[in-house]
PDB file of C-alpha atoms in Angstrom:
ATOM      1  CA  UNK A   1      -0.243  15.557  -0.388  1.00 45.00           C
ATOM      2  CA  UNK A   2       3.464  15.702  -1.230  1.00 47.00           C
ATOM      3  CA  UNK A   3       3.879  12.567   0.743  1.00 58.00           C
ATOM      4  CA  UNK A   4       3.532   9.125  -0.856  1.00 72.00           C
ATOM      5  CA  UNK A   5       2.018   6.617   1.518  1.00 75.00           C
ATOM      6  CA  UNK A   6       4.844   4.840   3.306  1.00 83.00           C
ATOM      7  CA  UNK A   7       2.494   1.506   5.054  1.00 92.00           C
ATOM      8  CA  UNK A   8      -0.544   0.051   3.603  1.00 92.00           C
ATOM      9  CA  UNK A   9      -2.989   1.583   5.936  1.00 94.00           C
ATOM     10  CA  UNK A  10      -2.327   5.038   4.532  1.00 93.00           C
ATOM     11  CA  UNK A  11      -2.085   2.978   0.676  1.00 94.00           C
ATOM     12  CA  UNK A  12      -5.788   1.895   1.814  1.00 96.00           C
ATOM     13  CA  UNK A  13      -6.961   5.574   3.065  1.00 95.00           C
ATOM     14  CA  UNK A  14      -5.461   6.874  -0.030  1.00 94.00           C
ATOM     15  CA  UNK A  15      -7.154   4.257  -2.274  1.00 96.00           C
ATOM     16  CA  UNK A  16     -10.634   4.515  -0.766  1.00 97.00           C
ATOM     17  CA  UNK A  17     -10.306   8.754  -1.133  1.00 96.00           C
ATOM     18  CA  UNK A  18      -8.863   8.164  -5.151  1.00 96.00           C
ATOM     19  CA  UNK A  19     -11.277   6.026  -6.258  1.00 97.00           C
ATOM     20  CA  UNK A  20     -14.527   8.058  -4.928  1.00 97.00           C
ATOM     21  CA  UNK A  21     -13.041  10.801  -6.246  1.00 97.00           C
ATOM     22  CA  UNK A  22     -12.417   9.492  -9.909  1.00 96.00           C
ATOM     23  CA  UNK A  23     -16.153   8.724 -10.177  1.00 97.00           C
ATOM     24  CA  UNK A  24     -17.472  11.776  -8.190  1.00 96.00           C
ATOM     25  CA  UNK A  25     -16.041  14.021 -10.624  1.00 95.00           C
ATOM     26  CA  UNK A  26     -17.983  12.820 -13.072  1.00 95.00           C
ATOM     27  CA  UNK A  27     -20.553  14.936 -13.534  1.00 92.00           C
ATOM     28  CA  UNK A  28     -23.201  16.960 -11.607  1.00 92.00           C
ATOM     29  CA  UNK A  29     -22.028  17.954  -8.111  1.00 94.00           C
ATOM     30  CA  UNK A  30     -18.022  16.565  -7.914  1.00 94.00           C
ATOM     31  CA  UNK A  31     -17.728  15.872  -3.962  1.00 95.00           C
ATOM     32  CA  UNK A  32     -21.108  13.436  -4.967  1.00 95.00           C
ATOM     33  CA  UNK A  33     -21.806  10.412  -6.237  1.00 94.00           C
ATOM     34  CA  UNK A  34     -25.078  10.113  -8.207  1.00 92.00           C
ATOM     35  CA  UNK A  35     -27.273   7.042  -9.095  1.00 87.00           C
ATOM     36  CA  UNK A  36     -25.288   6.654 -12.498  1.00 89.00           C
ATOM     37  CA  UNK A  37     -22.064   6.994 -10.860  1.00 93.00           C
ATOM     38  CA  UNK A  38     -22.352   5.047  -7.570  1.00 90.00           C
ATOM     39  CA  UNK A  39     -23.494   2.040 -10.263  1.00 87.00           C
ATOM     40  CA  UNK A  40     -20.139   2.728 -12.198  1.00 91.00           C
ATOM     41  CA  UNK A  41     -17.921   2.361  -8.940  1.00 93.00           C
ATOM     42  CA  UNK A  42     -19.696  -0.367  -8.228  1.00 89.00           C
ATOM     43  CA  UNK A  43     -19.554  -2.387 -10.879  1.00 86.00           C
ATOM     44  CA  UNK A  44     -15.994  -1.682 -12.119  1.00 91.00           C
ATOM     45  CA  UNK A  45     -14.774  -1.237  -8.393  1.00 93.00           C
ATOM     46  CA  UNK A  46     -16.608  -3.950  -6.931  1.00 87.00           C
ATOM     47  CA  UNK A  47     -17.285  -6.701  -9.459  1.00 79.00           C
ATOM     48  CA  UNK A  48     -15.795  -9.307  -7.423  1.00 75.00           C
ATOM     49  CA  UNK A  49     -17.449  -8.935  -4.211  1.00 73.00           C
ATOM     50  CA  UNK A  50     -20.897  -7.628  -5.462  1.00 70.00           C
ATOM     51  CA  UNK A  51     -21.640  -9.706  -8.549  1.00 66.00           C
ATOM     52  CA  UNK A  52     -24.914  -8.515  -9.158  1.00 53.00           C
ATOM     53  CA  UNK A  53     -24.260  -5.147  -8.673  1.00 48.00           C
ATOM     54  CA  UNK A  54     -25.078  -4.525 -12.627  1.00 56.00           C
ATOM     55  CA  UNK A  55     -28.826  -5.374 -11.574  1.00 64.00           C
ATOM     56  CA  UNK A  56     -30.273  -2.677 -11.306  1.00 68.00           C
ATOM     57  CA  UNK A  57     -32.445  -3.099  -7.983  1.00 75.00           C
ATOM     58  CA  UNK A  58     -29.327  -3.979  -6.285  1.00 72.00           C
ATOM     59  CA  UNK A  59     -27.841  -0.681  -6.999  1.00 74.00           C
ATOM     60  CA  UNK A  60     -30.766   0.878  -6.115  1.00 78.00           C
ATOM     61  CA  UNK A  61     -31.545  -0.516  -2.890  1.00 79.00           C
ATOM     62  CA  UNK A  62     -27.829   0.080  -2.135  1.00 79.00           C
ATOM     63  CA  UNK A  63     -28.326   4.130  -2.918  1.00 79.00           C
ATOM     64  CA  UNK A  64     -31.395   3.608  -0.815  1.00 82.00           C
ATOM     65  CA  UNK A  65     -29.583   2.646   1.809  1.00 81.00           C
ATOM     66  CA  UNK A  66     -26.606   4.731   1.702  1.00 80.00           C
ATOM     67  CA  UNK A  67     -28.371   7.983   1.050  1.00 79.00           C
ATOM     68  CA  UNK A  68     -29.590   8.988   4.804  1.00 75.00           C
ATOM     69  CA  UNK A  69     -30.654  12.564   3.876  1.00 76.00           C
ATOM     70  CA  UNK A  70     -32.518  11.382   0.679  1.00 78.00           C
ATOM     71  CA  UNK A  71     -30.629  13.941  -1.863  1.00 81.00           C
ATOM     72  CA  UNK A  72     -29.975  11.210  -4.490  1.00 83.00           C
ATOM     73  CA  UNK A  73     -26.283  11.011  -3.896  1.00 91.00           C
ATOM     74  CA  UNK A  74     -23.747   9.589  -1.712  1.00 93.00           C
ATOM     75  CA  UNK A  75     -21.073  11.638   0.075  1.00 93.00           C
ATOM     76  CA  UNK A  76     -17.809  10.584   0.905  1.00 96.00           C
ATOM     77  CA  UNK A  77     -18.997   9.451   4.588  1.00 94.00           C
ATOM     78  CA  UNK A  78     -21.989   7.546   3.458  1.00 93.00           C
ATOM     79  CA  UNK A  79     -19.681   5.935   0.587  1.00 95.00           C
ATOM     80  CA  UNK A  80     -16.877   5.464   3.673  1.00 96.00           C
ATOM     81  CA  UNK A  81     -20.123   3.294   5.795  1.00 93.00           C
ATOM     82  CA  UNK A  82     -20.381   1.271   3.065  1.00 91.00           C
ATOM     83  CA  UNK A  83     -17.045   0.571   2.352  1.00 94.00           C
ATOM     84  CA  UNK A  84     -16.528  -0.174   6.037  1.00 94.00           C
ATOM     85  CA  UNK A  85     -19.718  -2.294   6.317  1.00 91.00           C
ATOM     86  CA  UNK A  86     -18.353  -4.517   3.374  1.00 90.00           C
ATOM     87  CA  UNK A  87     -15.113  -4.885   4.627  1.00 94.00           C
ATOM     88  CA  UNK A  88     -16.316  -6.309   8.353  1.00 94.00           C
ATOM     89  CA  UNK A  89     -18.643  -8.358   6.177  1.00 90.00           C
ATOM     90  CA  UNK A  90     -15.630  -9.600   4.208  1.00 89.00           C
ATOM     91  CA  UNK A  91     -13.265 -10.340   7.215  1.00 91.00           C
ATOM     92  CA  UNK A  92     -16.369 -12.202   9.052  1.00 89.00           C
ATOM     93  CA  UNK A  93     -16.698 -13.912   5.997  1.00 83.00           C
ATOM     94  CA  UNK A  94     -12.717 -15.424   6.101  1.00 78.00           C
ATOM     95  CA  UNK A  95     -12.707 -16.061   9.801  1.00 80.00           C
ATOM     96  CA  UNK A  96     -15.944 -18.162   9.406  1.00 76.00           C
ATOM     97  CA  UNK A  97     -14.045 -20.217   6.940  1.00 67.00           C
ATOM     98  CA  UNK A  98     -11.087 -22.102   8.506  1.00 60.00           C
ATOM     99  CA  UNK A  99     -10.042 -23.726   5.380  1.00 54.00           C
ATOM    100  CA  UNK A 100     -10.165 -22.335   1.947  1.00 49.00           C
ATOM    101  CA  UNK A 101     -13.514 -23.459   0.080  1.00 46.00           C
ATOM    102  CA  UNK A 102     -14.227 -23.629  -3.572  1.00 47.00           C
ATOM    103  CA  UNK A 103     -16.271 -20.939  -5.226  1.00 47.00           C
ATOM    104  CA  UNK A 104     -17.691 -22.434  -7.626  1.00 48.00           C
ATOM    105  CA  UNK A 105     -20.959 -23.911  -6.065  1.00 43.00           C
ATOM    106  CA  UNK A 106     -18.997 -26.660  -4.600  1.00 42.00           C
ATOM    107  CA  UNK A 107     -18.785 -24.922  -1.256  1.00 41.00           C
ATOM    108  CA  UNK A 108     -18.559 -26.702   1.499  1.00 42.00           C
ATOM    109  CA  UNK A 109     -19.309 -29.564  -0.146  1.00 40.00           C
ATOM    110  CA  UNK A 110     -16.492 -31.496  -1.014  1.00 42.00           C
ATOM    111  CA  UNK A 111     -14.911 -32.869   2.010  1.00 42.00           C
ATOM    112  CA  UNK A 112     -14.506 -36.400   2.643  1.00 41.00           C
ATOM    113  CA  UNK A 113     -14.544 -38.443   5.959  1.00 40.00           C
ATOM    114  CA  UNK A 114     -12.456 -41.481   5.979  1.00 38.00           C
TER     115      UNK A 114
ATOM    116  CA  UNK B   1      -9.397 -16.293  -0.709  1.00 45.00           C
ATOM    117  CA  UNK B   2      -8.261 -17.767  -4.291  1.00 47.00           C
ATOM    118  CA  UNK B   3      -8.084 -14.429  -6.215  1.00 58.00           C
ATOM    119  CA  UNK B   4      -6.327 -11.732  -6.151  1.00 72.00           C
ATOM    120  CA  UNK B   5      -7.423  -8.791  -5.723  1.00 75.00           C
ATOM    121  CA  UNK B   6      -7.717  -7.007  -8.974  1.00 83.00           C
ATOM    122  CA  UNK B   7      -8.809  -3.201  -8.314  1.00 92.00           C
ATOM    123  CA  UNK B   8      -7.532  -0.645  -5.851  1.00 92.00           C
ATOM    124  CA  UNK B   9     -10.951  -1.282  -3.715  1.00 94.00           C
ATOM    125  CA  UNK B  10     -10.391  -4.845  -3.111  1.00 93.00           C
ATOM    126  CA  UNK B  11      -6.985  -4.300  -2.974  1.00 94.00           C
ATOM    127  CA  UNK B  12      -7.560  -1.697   0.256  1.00 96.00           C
ATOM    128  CA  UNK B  13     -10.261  -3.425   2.015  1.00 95.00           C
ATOM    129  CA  UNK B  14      -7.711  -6.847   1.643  1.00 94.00           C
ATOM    130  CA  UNK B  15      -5.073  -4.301   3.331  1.00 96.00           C
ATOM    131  CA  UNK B  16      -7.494  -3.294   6.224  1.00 97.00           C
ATOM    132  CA  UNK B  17      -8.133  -6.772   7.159  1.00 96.00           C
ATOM    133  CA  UNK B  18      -4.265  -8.540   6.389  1.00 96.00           C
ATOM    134  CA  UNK B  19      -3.061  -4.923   8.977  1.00 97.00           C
ATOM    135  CA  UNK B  20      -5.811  -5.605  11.792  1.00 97.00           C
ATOM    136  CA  UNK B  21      -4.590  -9.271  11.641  1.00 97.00           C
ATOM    137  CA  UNK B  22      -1.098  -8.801  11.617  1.00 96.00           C
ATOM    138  CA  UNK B  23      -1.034  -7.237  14.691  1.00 97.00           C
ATOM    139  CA  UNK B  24      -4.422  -8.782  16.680  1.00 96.00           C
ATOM    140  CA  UNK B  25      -2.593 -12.229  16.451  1.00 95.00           C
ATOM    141  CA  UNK B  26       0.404 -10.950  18.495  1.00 95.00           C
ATOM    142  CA  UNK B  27      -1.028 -11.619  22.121  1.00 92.00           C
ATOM    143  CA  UNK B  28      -4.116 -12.829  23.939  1.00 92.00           C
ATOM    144  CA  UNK B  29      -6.937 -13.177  21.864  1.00 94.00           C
ATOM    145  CA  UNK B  30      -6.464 -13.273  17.982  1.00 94.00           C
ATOM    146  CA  UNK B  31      -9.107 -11.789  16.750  1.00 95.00           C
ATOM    147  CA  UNK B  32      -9.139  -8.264  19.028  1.00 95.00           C
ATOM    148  CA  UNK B  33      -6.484  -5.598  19.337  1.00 94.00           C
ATOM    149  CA  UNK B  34      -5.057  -5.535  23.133  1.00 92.00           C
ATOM    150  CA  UNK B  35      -3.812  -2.071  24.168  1.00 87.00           C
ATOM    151  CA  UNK B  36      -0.481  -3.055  23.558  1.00 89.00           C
ATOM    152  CA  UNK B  37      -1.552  -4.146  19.964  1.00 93.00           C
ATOM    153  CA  UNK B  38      -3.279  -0.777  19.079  1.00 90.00           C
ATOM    154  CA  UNK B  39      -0.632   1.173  20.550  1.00 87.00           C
ATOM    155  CA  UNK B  40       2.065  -0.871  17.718  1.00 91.00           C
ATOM    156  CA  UNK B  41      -0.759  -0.748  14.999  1.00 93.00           C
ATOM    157  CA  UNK B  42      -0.614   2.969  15.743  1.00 88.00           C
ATOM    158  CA  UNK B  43       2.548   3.804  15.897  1.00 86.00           C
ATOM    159  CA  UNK B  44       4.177   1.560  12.844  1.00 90.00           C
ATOM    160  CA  UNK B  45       0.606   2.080  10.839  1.00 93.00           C
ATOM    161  CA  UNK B  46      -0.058   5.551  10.996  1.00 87.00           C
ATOM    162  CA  UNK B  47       2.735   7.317  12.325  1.00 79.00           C
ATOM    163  CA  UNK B  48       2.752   9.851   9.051  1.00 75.00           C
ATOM    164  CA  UNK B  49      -1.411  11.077  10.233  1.00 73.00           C
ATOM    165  CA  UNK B  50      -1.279  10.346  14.267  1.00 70.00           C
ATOM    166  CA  UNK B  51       2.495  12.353  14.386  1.00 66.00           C
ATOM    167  CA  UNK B  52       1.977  11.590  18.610  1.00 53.00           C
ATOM    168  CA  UNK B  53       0.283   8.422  19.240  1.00 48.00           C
ATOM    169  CA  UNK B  54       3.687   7.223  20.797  1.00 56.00           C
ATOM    170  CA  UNK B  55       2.635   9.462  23.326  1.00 64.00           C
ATOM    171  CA  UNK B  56       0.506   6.958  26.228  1.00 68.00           C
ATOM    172  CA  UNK B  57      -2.474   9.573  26.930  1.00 75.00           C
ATOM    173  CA  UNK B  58      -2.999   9.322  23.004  1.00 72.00           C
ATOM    174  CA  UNK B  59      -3.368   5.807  22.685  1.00 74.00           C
ATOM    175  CA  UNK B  60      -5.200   5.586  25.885  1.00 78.00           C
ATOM    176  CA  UNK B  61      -7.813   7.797  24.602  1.00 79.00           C
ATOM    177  CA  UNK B  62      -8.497   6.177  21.391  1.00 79.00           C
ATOM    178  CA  UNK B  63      -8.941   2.897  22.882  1.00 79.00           C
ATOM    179  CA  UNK B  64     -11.344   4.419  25.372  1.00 82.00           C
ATOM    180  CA  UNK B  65     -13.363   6.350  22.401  1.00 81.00           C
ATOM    181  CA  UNK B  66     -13.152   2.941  20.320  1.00 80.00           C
ATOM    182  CA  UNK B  67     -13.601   0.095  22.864  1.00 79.00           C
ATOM    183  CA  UNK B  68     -17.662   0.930  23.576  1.00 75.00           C
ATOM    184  CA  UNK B  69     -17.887  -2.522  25.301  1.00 75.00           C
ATOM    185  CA  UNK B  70     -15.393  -1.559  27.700  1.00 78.00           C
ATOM    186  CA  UNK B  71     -13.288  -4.851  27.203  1.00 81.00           C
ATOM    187  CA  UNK B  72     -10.300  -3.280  26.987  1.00 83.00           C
ATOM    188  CA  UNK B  73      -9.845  -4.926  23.584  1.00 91.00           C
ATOM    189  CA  UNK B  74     -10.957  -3.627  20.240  1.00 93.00           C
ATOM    190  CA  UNK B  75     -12.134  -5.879  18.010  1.00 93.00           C
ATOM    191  CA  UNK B  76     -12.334  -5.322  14.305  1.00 96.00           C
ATOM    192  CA  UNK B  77     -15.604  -3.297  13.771  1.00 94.00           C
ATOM    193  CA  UNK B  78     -14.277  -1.341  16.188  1.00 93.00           C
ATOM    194  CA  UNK B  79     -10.917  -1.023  14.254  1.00 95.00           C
ATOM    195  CA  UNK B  80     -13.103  -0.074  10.696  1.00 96.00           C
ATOM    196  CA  UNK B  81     -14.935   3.090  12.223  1.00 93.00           C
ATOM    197  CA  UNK B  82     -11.965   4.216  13.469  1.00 91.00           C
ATOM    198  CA  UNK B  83      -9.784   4.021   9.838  1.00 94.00           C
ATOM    199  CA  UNK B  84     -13.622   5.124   8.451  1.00 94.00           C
ATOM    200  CA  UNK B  85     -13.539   8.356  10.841  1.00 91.00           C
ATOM    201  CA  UNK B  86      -9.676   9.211   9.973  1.00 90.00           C
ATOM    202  CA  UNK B  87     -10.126   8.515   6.055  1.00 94.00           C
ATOM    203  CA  UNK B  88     -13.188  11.360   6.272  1.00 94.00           C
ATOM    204  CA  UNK B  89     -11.077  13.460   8.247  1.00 90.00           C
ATOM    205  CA  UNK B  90      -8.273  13.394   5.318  1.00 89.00           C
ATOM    206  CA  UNK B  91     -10.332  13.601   2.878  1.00 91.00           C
ATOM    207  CA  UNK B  92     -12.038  16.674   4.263  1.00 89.00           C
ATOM    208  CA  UNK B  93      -8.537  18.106   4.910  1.00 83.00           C
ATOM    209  CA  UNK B  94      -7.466  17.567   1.025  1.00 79.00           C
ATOM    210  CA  UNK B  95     -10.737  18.924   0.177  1.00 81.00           C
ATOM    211  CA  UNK B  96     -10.347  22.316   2.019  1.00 76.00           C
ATOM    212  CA  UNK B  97      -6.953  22.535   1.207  1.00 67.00           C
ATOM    213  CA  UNK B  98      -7.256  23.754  -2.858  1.00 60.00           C
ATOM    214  CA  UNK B  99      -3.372  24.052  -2.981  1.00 54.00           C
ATOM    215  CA  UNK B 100      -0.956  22.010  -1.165  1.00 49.00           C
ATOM    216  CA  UNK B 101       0.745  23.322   1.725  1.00 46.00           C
ATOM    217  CA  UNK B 102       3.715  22.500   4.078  1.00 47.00           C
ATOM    218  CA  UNK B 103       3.163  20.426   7.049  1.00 47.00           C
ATOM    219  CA  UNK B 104       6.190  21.718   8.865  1.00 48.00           C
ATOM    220  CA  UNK B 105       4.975  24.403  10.499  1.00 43.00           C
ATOM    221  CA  UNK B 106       4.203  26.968   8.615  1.00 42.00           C
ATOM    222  CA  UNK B 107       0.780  25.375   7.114  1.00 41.00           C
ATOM    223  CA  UNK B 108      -0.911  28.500   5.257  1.00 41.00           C
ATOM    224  CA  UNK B 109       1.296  30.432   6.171  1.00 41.00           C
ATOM    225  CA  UNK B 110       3.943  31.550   3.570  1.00 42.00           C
ATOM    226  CA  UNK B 111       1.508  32.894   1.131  1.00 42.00           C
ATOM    227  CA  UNK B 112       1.940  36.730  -0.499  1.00 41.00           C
ATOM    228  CA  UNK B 113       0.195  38.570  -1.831  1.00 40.00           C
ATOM    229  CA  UNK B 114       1.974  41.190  -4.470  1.00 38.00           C
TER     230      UNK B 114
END
């Protein structure tokens, strides 16, 4: 680790390993995350993309879904298949939208023919 | 595409997508990585983890692993498992390694014991 990342792929890799790690360590089991903090990561880490991630059924169903041997905690990989299912979500997302909409409710809605 | 991103998650997934683009656009069609592409993604990208993808048997044989349409293209799912399979790999690496070593050579090597 006596490198620092020199392109922003490796930045990326690097980010995605740091951040599971800061909430891992948390408690119980450190190479884990647990119910209490996959909710943290996601709702500090993710606020943005998941806005209802502070519900609680969406943070469940997401641990449901993650969790494929049914210990109650996500490892790295399982947090790495999310990560990577968001992210093709997120790039589908921008190449379905040619031009830049408005968040706000508006979307899509506020183009004019002349 | 308004905001920024504001936390080292977002800000790595927004580098995943902004690298597979960058270099996708270059030739033929936009949104998949010729073999050309991969091999510069490769190279420039990750030159610090894949030390020998210069090397043409390298390349060859991650597009074959990661092009499971057999297109001859990878497109950007494609492109996530493999950054998802090599950000497991480093992380397992960091995790087995408890003290850092030296990459040159002599990994694990120059350890005494008095």
């Amino acid at each position: 680790m006596s490198k620092e990342p020199s392109t922003n792929l490796e930045s990326a890799m690097q980010m995605l390993i740091k951040t599971f790690h800061k909430y891992s360590g948390k408690e119980g089991d450190k190479y884990t995350l647990s119910r209490g903090e996959l909710r943290e990561l996601l709702t500090e880490e993710l606020g943005n993309y998941l806005g209802n991630a502070q519900d609680k059924d969406a943070v469940e169903r997401v641990m449901n879904d993650l969790d494929s041997n049914n210990d109650g905690e996500v490892d790295f990989t399982e947090f790495i298949i999310l990560m990577g299912a968001l992210t093709v979500a997120c790039n589908d997302f921008f190449l379905d939208s040619p031009a830049p909409k408005k968040a706000d409710g508006k979307a899509g809605g506020d183009e004019k023919k002349e």
